[in-house]
Coordinates of C-alpha atoms in Angstrom, one line a residue:
Chain A
M183 CA -50.6 -28.0 -9.9
S184 CA -53.6 -30.3 -8.0
G185 CA -55.0 -27.9 -5.5
S186 CA -55.0 -28.1 -1.8
G187 CA -52.9 -31.7 -2.3
K188 CA -55.3 -33.2 0.5
H189 CA -55.5 -36.1 -1.6
T190 CA -53.6 -37.5 -4.5
V191 CA -55.1 -37.3 -8.0
A192 CA -55.4 -41.4 -8.0
Q193 CA -57.0 -41.2 -4.8
L194 CA -59.5 -38.7 -6.3
Q195 CA -59.8 -40.8 -9.0
R196 CA -60.8 -43.7 -6.9
M197 CA -63.2 -41.7 -4.9
A198 CA -65.1 -40.6 -8.2
M199 CA -65.5 -44.1 -8.8
T200 CA -66.8 -45.0 -5.2
L201 CA -69.2 -41.9 -5.7
R202 CA -70.4 -43.6 -9.0
E203 CA -71.0 -46.9 -6.9
D204 CA -72.9 -45.2 -4.6
V205 CA -75.4 -43.4 -7.2
I206 CA -75.9 -46.9 -8.7
R207 CA -76.8 -48.2 -5.5
M208 CA -79.0 -45.2 -4.5
L209 CA -80.9 -45.2 -7.8
V210 CA -81.9 -48.9 -7.8
E211 CA -82.8 -48.6 -4.1
A212 CA -85.0 -45.7 -4.8
G213 CA -86.4 -47.0 -8.1
S214 CA -86.5 -43.7 -9.6
G215 CA -84.2 -40.8 -10.3
H216 CA -81.7 -39.4 -12.7
S217 CA -78.6 -41.8 -14.0
A218 CA -76.5 -40.0 -16.6
G219 CA -75.8 -36.6 -14.9
P220 CA -75.1 -37.9 -11.6
L221 CA -72.4 -40.5 -13.2
G222 CA -70.9 -37.7 -15.4
L223 CA -70.4 -35.3 -12.4
A224 CA -68.6 -37.9 -10.2
D225 CA -65.2 -36.5 -11.0
I226 CA -66.2 -33.1 -10.5
Y227 CA -67.9 -33.7 -7.0
A228 CA -64.6 -35.7 -6.1
A229 CA -62.5 -32.9 -7.1
L230 CA -64.6 -30.4 -5.1
Y231 CA -65.6 -31.9 -1.7
F232 CA -62.1 -33.9 -1.3
D233 CA -59.7 -31.0 -2.7
I234 CA -61.1 -27.7 -4.0
L235 CA -63.6 -26.6 -1.3
Q236 CA -62.5 -24.9 2.1
H237 CA -65.6 -26.6 4.3
D238 CA -65.9 -28.5 7.4
P239 CA -68.5 -31.4 7.4
S240 CA -68.9 -30.8 11.0
R241 CA -69.9 -27.7 10.8
P242 CA -71.8 -26.9 7.9
D243 CA -73.0 -23.3 8.6
W244 CA -68.9 -22.1 9.1
E245 CA -69.3 -18.6 8.5
E246 CA -65.7 -18.5 6.0
R247 CA -66.9 -21.6 4.1
D248 CA -67.0 -21.8 0.5
I249 CA -70.4 -22.2 -1.1
L250 CA -71.2 -25.1 -3.5
I251 CA -74.6 -24.6 -5.2
T252 CA -76.2 -27.8 -7.2
S253 CA -78.4 -25.6 -9.7
N254 CA -79.3 -28.9 -11.8
G255 CA -81.3 -30.5 -8.6
H256 CA -81.8 -33.3 -10.4
T257 CA -78.2 -34.7 -10.2
A258 CA -78.9 -34.5 -6.1
P259 CA -77.8 -38.3 -5.8
I260 CA -73.9 -37.5 -7.0
R261 CA -74.1 -34.4 -4.1
Y262 CA -75.5 -36.7 -1.4
A263 CA -73.0 -39.5 -2.0
A264 CA -70.2 -37.1 -1.7
M265 CA -71.7 -35.1 0.9
A266 CA -71.9 -38.9 3.0
R267 CA -68.2 -39.6 1.9
A268 CA -67.1 -36.2 3.2
G269 CA -68.6 -36.8 6.3
Y270 CA -71.7 -34.7 6.5
F271 CA -74.0 -37.5 7.4
P272 CA -73.9 -41.4 7.9
L273 CA -73.4 -43.3 4.6
R274 CA -76.3 -45.6 5.4
E275 CA -78.8 -42.9 4.9
L276 CA -77.8 -42.6 1.4
Q277 CA -80.3 -45.9 0.9
T278 CA -83.2 -43.6 2.0
L279 CA -83.0 -41.3 -1.3
R280 CA -86.6 -40.4 -2.4
K281 CA -88.0 -42.1 0.3
F282 CA -90.9 -40.7 2.6
G283 CA -89.5 -39.1 5.7
S284 CA -86.0 -39.1 4.1
R285 CA -83.5 -36.0 4.6
L286 CA -82.8 -36.9 0.9
Q287 CA -85.0 -35.7 -1.1
G288 CA -85.6 -36.2 -4.8
H289 CA -84.1 -32.7 -5.3
P290 CA -82.3 -31.2 -2.6
E291 CA -83.8 -29.0 -0.1
R292 CA -81.9 -26.7 2.1
T293 CA -84.1 -26.8 5.3
R294 CA -84.0 -30.4 5.5
L295 CA -80.3 -31.3 5.2
P296 CA -77.6 -29.1 6.5
G297 CA -74.9 -28.6 4.0
V298 CA -77.2 -28.1 1.1
E299 CA -76.8 -24.6 0.6
T300 CA -80.3 -23.9 -1.4
T301 CA -83.3 -25.6 -2.5
S302 CA -83.2 -26.7 -6.3
G303 CA -84.5 -28.5 -8.7
P304 CA -86.7 -26.3 -11.0
L305 CA -83.9 -25.2 -13.6
G306 CA -82.3 -21.7 -14.0
S307 CA -82.3 -20.2 -10.3
G308 CA -79.0 -21.3 -9.1
L309 CA -76.7 -18.9 -11.1
S310 CA -78.2 -15.9 -9.6
Q311 CA -78.7 -17.1 -6.2
A312 CA -74.9 -17.8 -6.4
A313 CA -74.8 -14.5 -7.7
G314 CA -76.4 -12.9 -4.6
M315 CA -74.6 -14.5 -2.2
A316 CA -71.1 -13.5 -4.0
Y317 CA -72.4 -10.1 -3.8
S318 CA -73.3 -10.2 -0.3
I319 CA -69.7 -11.5 0.4
L320 CA -67.7 -9.4 -1.6
K321 CA -69.4 -6.0 -1.6
L322 CA -71.2 -5.9 1.4
D323 CA -69.3 -8.3 3.9
K324 CA -66.0 -7.6 2.0
Q325 CA -64.8 -11.3 2.6
T326 CA -62.0 -11.8 -0.1
D327 CA -61.3 -15.2 0.4
R328 CA -64.7 -17.0 0.1
W329 CA -66.1 -18.4 -3.1
V330 CA -69.4 -19.2 -4.5
Y331 CA -69.3 -22.4 -7.0
V332 CA -72.4 -23.3 -8.7
I333 CA -73.1 -26.5 -10.9
L334 CA -74.9 -26.0 -13.9
G335 CA -76.5 -28.4 -16.3
D336 CA -76.0 -27.6 -20.1
G337 CA -79.7 -28.1 -21.0
E338 CA -80.6 -25.8 -18.1
L339 CA -79.0 -23.1 -19.8
N340 CA -82.2 -23.1 -22.1
E341 CA -83.7 -21.2 -19.1
G342 CA -83.6 -17.3 -19.4
N343 CA -82.7 -16.5 -15.6
N344 CA -79.2 -17.9 -16.3
W345 CA -78.4 -15.2 -18.9
E346 CA -80.3 -12.3 -16.7
A347 CA -77.8 -13.8 -13.9
A348 CA -74.9 -13.8 -16.3
M349 CA -75.2 -10.2 -17.0
F350 CA -75.6 -9.3 -13.5
A351 CA -72.6 -11.2 -12.2
A352 CA -70.7 -9.4 -14.9
K353 CA -72.2 -6.0 -14.4
Y354 CA -70.6 -6.0 -10.7
S355 CA -67.4 -7.9 -11.4
L356 CA -68.3 -10.7 -8.9
H357 CA -65.0 -12.6 -9.5
N358 CA -65.7 -14.7 -6.5
V359 CA -68.4 -16.8 -8.8
V360 CA -67.3 -19.9 -10.4
A361 CA -69.5 -21.6 -12.5
L362 CA -69.2 -25.1 -13.8
V363 CA -71.4 -26.2 -16.7
D364 CA -71.6 -30.0 -17.3
R365 CA -71.3 -29.8 -20.6
N366 CA -72.6 -33.6 -21.2
S367 CA -74.7 -32.4 -24.4
I368 CA -77.9 -34.4 -23.6
Q369 CA -81.3 -33.2 -21.8
T370 CA -84.7 -35.4 -21.5
D371 CA -85.5 -35.1 -24.9
G372 CA -82.6 -35.6 -26.7
T373 CA -78.7 -34.1 -27.3
T374 CA -78.8 -30.5 -26.5
E375 CA -78.2 -29.5 -30.2
E376 CA -81.3 -30.7 -31.4
V377 CA -83.5 -29.6 -28.4
M378 CA -81.9 -26.2 -28.3
P379 CA -78.9 -25.4 -29.8
L380 CA -76.4 -23.9 -26.9
E381 CA -73.0 -23.3 -29.6
N382 CA -71.1 -21.5 -29.8
L383 CA -71.5 -21.4 -25.9
R384 CA -68.0 -20.6 -25.4
Q385 CA -68.9 -16.9 -27.3
K386 CA -71.7 -16.9 -25.6
W387 CA -70.3 -16.7 -22.0
E388 CA -67.3 -14.8 -23.4
S389 CA -69.6 -11.8 -25.1
F390 CA -71.5 -11.8 -21.6
G391 CA -68.0 -10.6 -20.0
W392 CA -67.2 -14.1 -18.4
Q393 CA -63.5 -15.7 -18.2
V394 CA -64.3 -19.0 -19.8
I395 CA -62.1 -22.2 -19.0
E396 CA -62.6 -25.3 -21.1
I397 CA -61.7 -28.6 -19.9
D398 CA -62.2 -32.4 -19.6
G399 CA -64.6 -32.6 -16.9
N400 CA -64.0 -36.3 -16.0
N401 CA -60.5 -35.2 -15.5
V402 CA -60.2 -34.4 -11.6
E403 CA -56.8 -32.9 -12.3
S404 CA -58.3 -30.5 -14.8
V405 CA -61.0 -29.6 -12.5
I406 CA -58.9 -28.7 -9.9
D407 CA -56.5 -26.7 -12.1
A408 CA -59.4 -24.8 -13.6
C409 CA -60.9 -23.6 -10.4
S410 CA -57.2 -22.4 -9.3
M411 CA -57.4 -20.7 -12.6
A412 CA -60.6 -19.2 -12.1
R413 CA -60.1 -18.3 -8.3
A414 CA -56.9 -16.1 -9.8
I415 CA -58.9 -13.9 -11.8
T416 CA -60.0 -11.0 -10.0
T417 CA -61.7 -8.8 -12.7
R418 CA -64.7 -11.2 -13.7
P419 CA -66.6 -14.1 -13.0
S420 CA -65.3 -17.4 -14.5
V421 CA -67.2 -20.1 -15.9
I422 CA -65.8 -23.5 -16.5
I423 CA -67.3 -25.6 -19.7
A424 CA -66.5 -29.1 -18.3
H425 CA -67.1 -31.7 -21.1
T426 CA -68.3 -34.9 -19.3
I427 CA -69.7 -38.0 -20.4
P428 CA -73.1 -38.7 -19.6
G429 CA -73.4 -42.0 -17.5
K430 CA -69.6 -42.0 -17.5
G431 CA -68.3 -45.4 -16.4
V432 CA -71.3 -47.5 -17.2
D433 CA -70.9 -48.5 -20.8
F434 CA -74.4 -49.0 -21.7
M435 CA -75.8 -45.8 -20.2
E436 CA -72.8 -43.6 -21.4
Y437 CA -73.8 -40.9 -24.1
D438 CA -77.3 -42.2 -24.0
Y439 CA -79.9 -39.2 -23.4
H440 CA -82.6 -41.9 -22.5
W441 CA -80.3 -42.5 -19.1
H442 CA -81.3 -38.6 -18.3
G443 CA -84.1 -39.5 -16.2
T444 CA -84.1 -43.2 -15.7
P445 CA -82.7 -45.4 -13.2
P446 CA -81.3 -48.8 -13.7
N447 CA -83.6 -52.0 -12.6
S448 CA -81.6 -54.6 -10.3
D449 CA -80.4 -56.6 -13.3
Q450 CA -78.9 -53.3 -14.8
A451 CA -77.4 -52.1 -11.6
K452 CA -75.5 -55.6 -11.0
E453 CA -74.0 -55.0 -14.5
A454 CA -73.3 -51.4 -13.7
L455 CA -71.5 -52.1 -10.7
A456 CA -69.5 -54.7 -12.2
K457 CA -68.2 -52.6 -15.0
L458 CA -67.3 -50.0 -12.6
R459 CA -65.4 -52.3 -10.8
T460 CA -63.7 -53.8 -13.7
L461 CA -62.8 -50.6 -15.1
A462 CA -62.3 -48.7 -11.8
G463 CA -59.3 -46.3 -12.1
T464 CA -58.2 -47.4 -15.1
I465 CA -60.9 -45.7 -17.8
P466 CA -58.2 -43.0 -19.7
D467 CA -59.8 -39.9 -19.7
G468 CA -62.2 -39.1 -22.5
A469 CA -61.2 -42.7 -24.0
K470 CA -64.6 -42.8 -25.9
R471 CA -64.4 -39.4 -27.4
Chain B
M141 CA -113.9 -0.6 18.6
S142 CA -110.1 -1.3 18.9
G143 CA -109.3 2.4 19.7
F144 CA -108.4 3.0 16.0
S145 CA -107.9 6.4 15.4
L146 CA -108.9 7.9 12.1
A147 CA -108.6 11.4 10.2
E148 CA -111.5 13.7 10.8
A149 CA -111.5 14.5 7.0
I150 CA -113.0 11.4 5.7
G151 CA -115.2 11.9 2.9
S152 CA -114.2 15.5 2.5
D153 CA -112.4 16.8 -0.2
S154 CA -109.9 18.4 2.1
I155 CA -108.3 15.1 3.1
V156 CA -104.6 14.7 2.4
R157 CA -103.6 12.5 -0.3
E158 CA -100.3 10.8 -0.8
T159 CA -99.4 7.5 -2.5
M160 CA -98.8 4.6 -0.4
R161 CA -95.3 4.2 -2.3
K162 CA -93.9 6.9 -0.5
G163 CA -94.9 5.5 2.8
F164 CA -93.1 2.7 1.6
G165 CA -90.1 4.5 0.7
R166 CA -89.8 5.9 4.2
G167 CA -90.5 2.8 5.9
L168 CA -87.7 1.3 3.8
V169 CA -85.0 4.1 4.5
R170 CA -86.0 4.0 8.7
A171 CA -85.6 0.1 8.4
G172 CA -82.3 0.8 6.7
E173 CA -81.3 2.9 9.1
A174 CA -82.3 0.5 12.0
D175 CA -80.7 -2.6 10.4
E176 CA -77.6 -2.6 8.1
T177 CA -78.4 -6.0 6.9
V178 CA -81.4 -4.5 5.0
V179 CA -81.1 -4.2 1.3
A180 CA -83.1 -2.8 -1.6
L181 CA -83.4 -4.3 -5.2
C182 CA -85.1 -3.0 -8.1
A183 CA -85.6 -4.0 -11.9
D184 CA -85.5 -0.8 -13.2
L185 CA -88.4 1.1 -11.8
T186 CA -86.5 2.7 -8.7
D187 CA -88.3 6.1 -8.2
S188 CA -91.6 4.5 -9.5
V189 CA -91.4 2.0 -6.1
Q190 CA -89.8 4.9 -4.2
M191 CA -86.5 3.2 -3.5
G192 CA -84.5 6.5 -4.7
A193 CA -83.7 7.7 -1.1
F194 CA -82.7 4.3 -0.1
Q195 CA -80.4 4.1 -3.1
K196 CA -79.0 7.7 -2.6
R197 CA -78.7 6.7 1.3
F198 CA -77.2 3.3 1.1
G199 CA -75.0 2.9 -1.7
D200 CA -74.0 -1.0 -2.4
R201 CA -76.9 -1.9 -0.1
F202 CA -79.3 -0.7 -3.4
I203 CA -78.7 -3.5 -6.1
Q204 CA -80.3 -2.4 -9.8
V205 CA -80.7 -5.6 -11.5
G206 CA -82.3 -4.3 -15.0
I207 CA -85.5 -5.5 -16.3
A208 CA -85.1 -9.0 -15.1
E209 CA -87.7 -9.9 -12.1
Q210 CA -86.6 -13.5 -12.3
N211 CA -83.1 -12.5 -11.4
M212 CA -84.2 -9.9 -8.9
V213 CA -85.8 -12.5 -6.5
T214 CA -83.2 -15.0 -7.0
V215 CA -80.5 -12.7 -6.5
A216 CA -82.4 -11.8 -3.2
A217 CA -82.8 -15.2 -2.3
G218 CA -79.1 -15.6 -2.3
L219 CA -78.6 -12.2 -0.4
A220 CA -81.0 -13.7 2.2
A221 CA -78.8 -16.6 2.3
Q222 CA -75.7 -14.5 3.5
D223 CA -78.1 -13.1 6.4
K224 CA -79.3 -10.0 4.3
K225 CA -82.8 -8.8 4.7
P226 CA -83.9 -8.0 0.9
F227 CA -86.5 -5.8 -0.2
V228 CA -87.2 -6.5 -3.9
G229 CA -89.4 -3.9 -5.8
S230 CA -91.2 -3.7 -9.1
Y231 CA -94.6 -3.5 -10.5
A232 CA -97.0 -6.3 -9.2
A233 CA -97.9 -7.7 -12.5
F234 CA -93.9 -8.5 -13.0
S235 CA -93.3 -9.3 -9.5
P236 CA -95.0 -11.7 -8.4
G237 CA -96.3 -11.7 -11.9
R238 CA -93.5 -12.7 -13.8
N239 CA -91.4 -14.6 -11.1
W240 CA -93.7 -16.8 -9.5
E241 CA -91.8 -20.2 -9.8
Q242 CA -88.6 -18.6 -8.2
I243 CA -90.7 -17.2 -5.3
R244 CA -92.2 -20.3 -4.5
T245 CA -88.9 -22.4 -4.6
T246 CA -86.1 -19.9 -3.6
V247 CA -88.0 -18.2 -1.3
C248 CA -90.9 -19.9 0.3
L249 CA -89.5 -23.5 0.3
N250 CA -86.2 -22.2 1.1
E251 CA -87.5 -20.3 3.8
R252 CA -85.5 -16.8 2.8
P253 CA -86.7 -13.8 4.7
V254 CA -87.4 -11.8 1.4
C255 CA -90.0 -9.4 1.0
I256 CA -91.7 -8.8 -2.4
V257 CA -93.0 -5.4 -2.6
G258 CA -95.7 -5.4 -5.4
S259 CA -96.4 -1.7 -6.6
H260 CA -99.3 -0.7 -8.8
A261 CA -101.2 -3.0 -7.9
G262 CA -105.0 -3.5 -9.0
F263 CA -106.9 -0.6 -11.0
S264 CA -104.6 2.0 -9.7
V265 CA -102.4 1.8 -12.5
G266 CA -105.2 3.1 -14.6
A267 CA -104.3 4.7 -17.8
D268 CA -101.6 1.2 -18.5
G269 CA -104.4 -0.9 -19.3
A270 CA -105.2 -4.3 -18.5
T271 CA -101.6 -5.7 -19.0
H272 CA -100.1 -3.7 -16.2
Q273 CA -103.1 -3.9 -13.7
M274 CA -102.4 -6.6 -11.6
L275 CA -105.7 -8.2 -10.2
E276 CA -104.3 -11.8 -9.7
D277 CA -101.3 -11.0 -7.4
I278 CA -103.2 -11.7 -3.7
A279 CA -104.2 -15.4 -5.2
L280 CA -100.8 -16.0 -6.1
M281 CA -99.0 -15.1 -3.1
R282 CA -101.7 -16.3 -0.3
S283 CA -101.4 -19.6 -1.8
L284 CA -97.9 -19.9 -1.1
P285 CA -96.7 -21.8 2.3
H286 CA -94.6 -19.5 4.5
M287 CA -95.9 -16.3 2.8
T288 CA -97.3 -13.1 4.8
V289 CA -99.4 -11.3 2.5
V290 CA -99.9 -7.4 3.5
A291 CA -102.3 -5.0 1.6
P292 CA -102.2 -1.6 3.6
A293 CA -104.9 1.2 3.9
D294 CA -102.5 4.3 2.8
S295 CA -99.3 5.5 3.0
V296 CA -99.0 5.9 6.6
E297 CA -99.9 2.3 7.3
A298 CA -97.5 1.2 4.4
E299 CA -94.5 2.7 6.4
K300 CA -95.8 1.0 9.5
A301 CA -96.0 -2.3 7.3
T302 CA -92.7 -2.0 5.9
L303 CA -91.1 -1.4 9.2
A304 CA -92.7 -4.7 10.3
L305 CA -92.0 -6.5 7.6
A306 CA -88.2 -5.5 7.9
V307 CA -87.9 -7.4 11.1
M308 CA -89.6 -10.6 9.8
K309 CA -87.7 -13.8 9.3
T310 CA -89.9 -15.1 6.9
P311 CA -91.0 -14.5 3.6
S312 CA -93.6 -11.8 2.9
Y313 CA -95.5 -9.6 -0.1
L314 CA -96.3 -6.1 0.3
R315 CA -99.1 -4.6 -1.9
L316 CA -99.1 -1.2 -3.0
S317 CA -101.0 1.0 -5.3
R318 CA -99.9 3.6 -7.4
E319 CA -102.5 6.5 -7.4
S320 CA -102.3 9.0 -4.6
T321 CA -105.2 8.1 -2.1
P322 CA -106.6 9.4 0.8
V323 CA -104.6 9.2 4.3
Y324 CA -107.0 8.3 6.8
T325 CA -105.3 6.2 9.4
T326 CA -103.1 8.2 11.7
H327 CA -99.6 7.8 13.3
D328 CA -101.5 6.7 16.3
S329 CA -103.8 3.9 14.3
P330 CA -102.3 0.6 15.8
F331 CA -100.9 -1.7 12.9
E332 CA -99.6 -5.5 13.6
L333 CA -99.0 -7.7 11.3
G334 CA -102.1 -10.7 11.5
R335 CA -104.5 -8.2 13.1
A336 CA -107.6 -6.8 11.5
Y337 CA -109.4 -3.8 13.0
V338 CA -112.9 -2.5 13.4
L339 CA -113.2 0.9 12.1
R340 CA -117.0 1.3 12.6
E341 CA -119.3 -0.5 14.8
G342 CA -122.6 -1.9 13.1
H343 CA -125.3 -4.6 13.4
D344 CA -126.7 -5.2 10.5
V345 CA -123.8 -6.5 7.8
T346 CA -120.0 -6.9 8.2
I347 CA -118.1 -5.2 5.6
L348 CA -114.3 -6.8 5.3
S349 CA -112.0 -5.0 3.1
T350 CA -108.2 -4.7 2.3
G351 CA -105.6 -2.1 0.7
I352 CA -107.3 0.8 -0.8
M353 CA -111.1 -0.5 -0.6
T354 CA -111.4 0.2 3.1
Y355 CA -111.6 3.9 2.1
Q356 CA -114.2 3.3 -0.3
C357 CA -116.2 1.1 2.2
L358 CA -115.9 3.9 5.0
L359 CA -117.9 6.3 2.3
A360 CA -120.0 3.3 1.7
A361 CA -121.1 2.9 5.3
K362 CA -122.0 6.4 5.4
Q363 CA -124.4 6.4 2.5
L364 CA -125.8 2.8 4.0
D365 CA -126.2 4.6 7.3
E366 CA -128.7 7.0 5.7
Q367 CA -130.6 4.3 4.4
G368 CA -131.1 2.5 7.6
I369 CA -128.2 -0.1 7.5
A370 CA -125.9 0.1 9.9
A371 CA -122.9 -1.7 8.7
E372 CA -119.8 -2.6 10.8
I373 CA -116.7 -2.0 8.7
I374 CA -113.6 -4.3 9.3
H375 CA -109.9 -3.4 7.9
V376 CA -108.1 -6.2 6.9
P377 CA -104.3 -5.1 6.0
T378 CA -102.8 -8.7 6.6
I379 CA -104.7 -11.2 3.9
K380 CA -102.6 -14.0 5.5
P381 CA -102.6 -14.9 8.1
L382 CA -106.2 -13.4 8.6
D383 CA -107.4 -12.4 11.7
A384 CA -110.0 -14.9 12.4
D385 CA -111.1 -14.0 15.8
T386 CA -111.9 -10.3 15.0
I387 CA -113.5 -11.6 11.9
L388 CA -115.6 -14.5 13.3
M389 CA -117.0 -12.4 16.4
S390 CA -118.2 -9.4 14.1
V391 CA -119.9 -12.1 11.5
K392 CA -121.4 -13.8 14.4
K393 CA -122.9 -10.3 15.3
T394 CA -124.1 -9.3 12.1
G395 CA -125.1 -12.4 10.7
R396 CA -123.9 -11.9 7.3
A397 CA -120.5 -10.4 5.3
V398 CA -119.3 -8.3 2.3
T399 CA -115.7 -8.7 1.6
V400 CA -114.3 -6.1 -0.7
E401 CA -110.9 -6.4 -2.8
E402 CA -109.2 -4.7 -5.5
G403 CA -108.5 -7.9 -7.4
Q404 CA -110.2 -11.0 -8.8
I405 CA -112.6 -12.6 -6.3
A406 CA -111.1 -16.4 -7.5
A407 CA -108.5 -17.3 -4.8
G408 CA -108.4 -13.8 -3.5
F409 CA -109.0 -11.9 -0.2
G410 CA -112.9 -12.8 -0.3
S411 CA -112.2 -16.2 -0.7
A412 CA -109.7 -16.4 2.0
V413 CA -112.8 -15.0 4.4
T414 CA -115.1 -17.4 2.9
E415 CA -112.8 -20.3 3.4
L416 CA -112.8 -19.2 7.1
T417 CA -116.7 -18.7 7.8
A418 CA -117.5 -21.8 5.6
E419 CA -115.8 -24.0 8.2
R420 CA -116.2 -22.2 11.2
L421 CA -119.4 -20.0 11.1
P422 CA -121.1 -20.7 7.7
L423 CA -123.2 -17.5 6.8
P424 CA -124.1 -15.4 3.8
V425 CA -121.0 -13.9 2.3
M426 CA -121.1 -11.8 -0.9
R427 CA -117.7 -11.0 -2.7
L428 CA -116.9 -7.7 -4.4
G429 CA -114.0 -7.4 -6.7
V430 CA -113.3 -8.2 -10.1
Q431 CA -115.7 -11.0 -11.3
D432 CA -113.5 -13.1 -13.4
K433 CA -112.6 -10.1 -16.3
F434 CA -109.4 -8.0 -17.0
G435 CA -109.2 -4.5 -16.7
E436 CA -109.2 -1.9 -19.2
S437 CA -107.4 1.8 -19.9
G438 CA -109.3 4.7 -17.7
T439 CA -108.7 6.5 -14.6
T440 CA -108.8 4.6 -11.6
D441 CA -112.0 6.3 -10.2
E442 CA -113.8 5.4 -13.7
L443 CA -112.4 1.8 -13.3
L444 CA -113.6 1.0 -9.5
D445 CA -117.0 2.7 -10.5
A446 CA -117.2 0.6 -13.7
F447 CA -116.2 -3.0 -11.7
G448 CA -118.5 -1.9 -8.8
L449 CA -116.0 -1.0 -6.7
S450 CA -116.7 2.5 -5.9
A451 CA -118.4 3.8 -2.8
L452 CA -121.4 4.2 -4.4
Q453 CA -121.4 0.7 -6.1
I454 CA -120.5 -0.9 -3.1
A455 CA -123.3 0.5 -1.1
K456 CA -125.7 -0.3 -3.6
S457 CA -124.4 -3.9 -3.8
V458 CA -124.5 -4.2 -0.1
R459 CA -128.0 -2.7 0.3
S460 CA -129.1 -5.3 -2.4
F461 CA -127.6 -8.4 -0.6
C462 CA -129.1 -7.4 2.9
E463 CA -132.4 -7.2 1.3
I464 CA -132.3 -10.7 -0.1
T465 CA -130.2 -12.0 2.3
P466 CA -131.9 -13.5 5.7
K467 CA -130.0 -12.9 9.0
Y468 CA -128.7 -16.0 10.4
H469 CA -128.6 -14.8 14.3
Q470 CA -126.1 -17.0 16.1
G471 CA -127.4 -18.3 19.4
G472 CA -129.9 -15.8 19.8

């Protein structure tokens, strides 16, 4: 099963590679920003924007659209790249990332860029906003065919607000919430298990009353299937723990937490783009694991 | 005068007393009847903040979030994203005390029309002590872009403020107190967001106050009158945006001003007034409020007196201020 079938899996994989190239170019031009997370999330964003989401780039306020929240706002470059490729705004605007006057702020702002559903950056506030939207859609407006997807960083789960939201969504059986945890196991100061251990993460979510689906987050087909499964559950919210490789596609960045909050310089960017092109479409999923 | 009608029993023991929260609760139900997008969220203090009637009346439009103020305000931001008009209620010490960053990012920067209702603000929570006496909320809220800040005088004005905030499309903060306080505005008294009101005319000094302090100032004015000082009393329920015209017109006439608030003087209401006068009409201003201290357990009256905010203490401070401060007459 592969979602709506709007694109083939091979096309989605190629799109993920294109998004990674966009991200590298954006970051080197900006001179600051985060590398590892956006590269690791490319497959998830390709699957969401080009298969999973019910959306219309020409009508960002379409009342029946699905909602996608980027709670880990520092990964904005991958969202911007996916939005531009989907047709929300011209591709050339990607090069304005983090520059004065740009709609592409360092962390995404709803009021500046149509299609950004909420302003984010300070961590831990996305899941509860998703829950508020989902409550409104399900309990007050009685819309049954709309979903609220929210992407959370794993380090972000250190923030207590997430667990308040997890209790809330379970209490009200907000089954129209699908959380995707980018389980890349790094954060600014080191690995997640060094900084503040998250394991056993599956059991944590299960004990909070959530349906847990665990996947290879760099496999677009798995992402699509997991979201289908999540939508089929009508009793409780779902969380997809998506194991990803931080810096995926650029070998000198992969798994290295130092690339969490650092952009490539121009030489590194050249090398990164060359590696992405060489390897495009041929990296076996999870090959380095 | 602005035609502001006041209860006749001011200063007498027979004046009706009611908690401001009750007025809020009535206003919330009326707002909910008028507009089905109005929703209310509470953090395990439903009856304390008087959301019980709304809860009984509107079912799923009342949302119990548990003791989780950060979640409460961010869930509200999500509801607002789906075109709802949320009121979130807790004690001011916890909301906005605990969840300020979430208010900043997901409500203000995000431009969502959430109304934060901070109940039990100031010394009105009395016996609970300093942990629960929120004195910094005015400073926290008025520094936020897009935020409107309102501290009503009594329960009648609180009801009017609630209805006015319910139709606003931008973020707001409503400051309420716990104790029963004299109801001295009337249903006919005007209330408009962004307006200040001259309650009593005078030519020697302007006393500007907000929230429950205005009643103490009216009492202080009577005492000052007997001592030959004619104080002009201006009630400023909207702390942000300030009614600059009304304030400046009065201060220009009297030549000096005293601000009175039930909160820290740093970055609070008095600071807002002083910022205005310093730029537009530099004159002596004395700020009465809490002088960089925390409170302690006690009755509200005991605490107001101890911190210089009872009518008697206000009158004393104003008198000495007038004695030592020359009047700067503007334009002769």
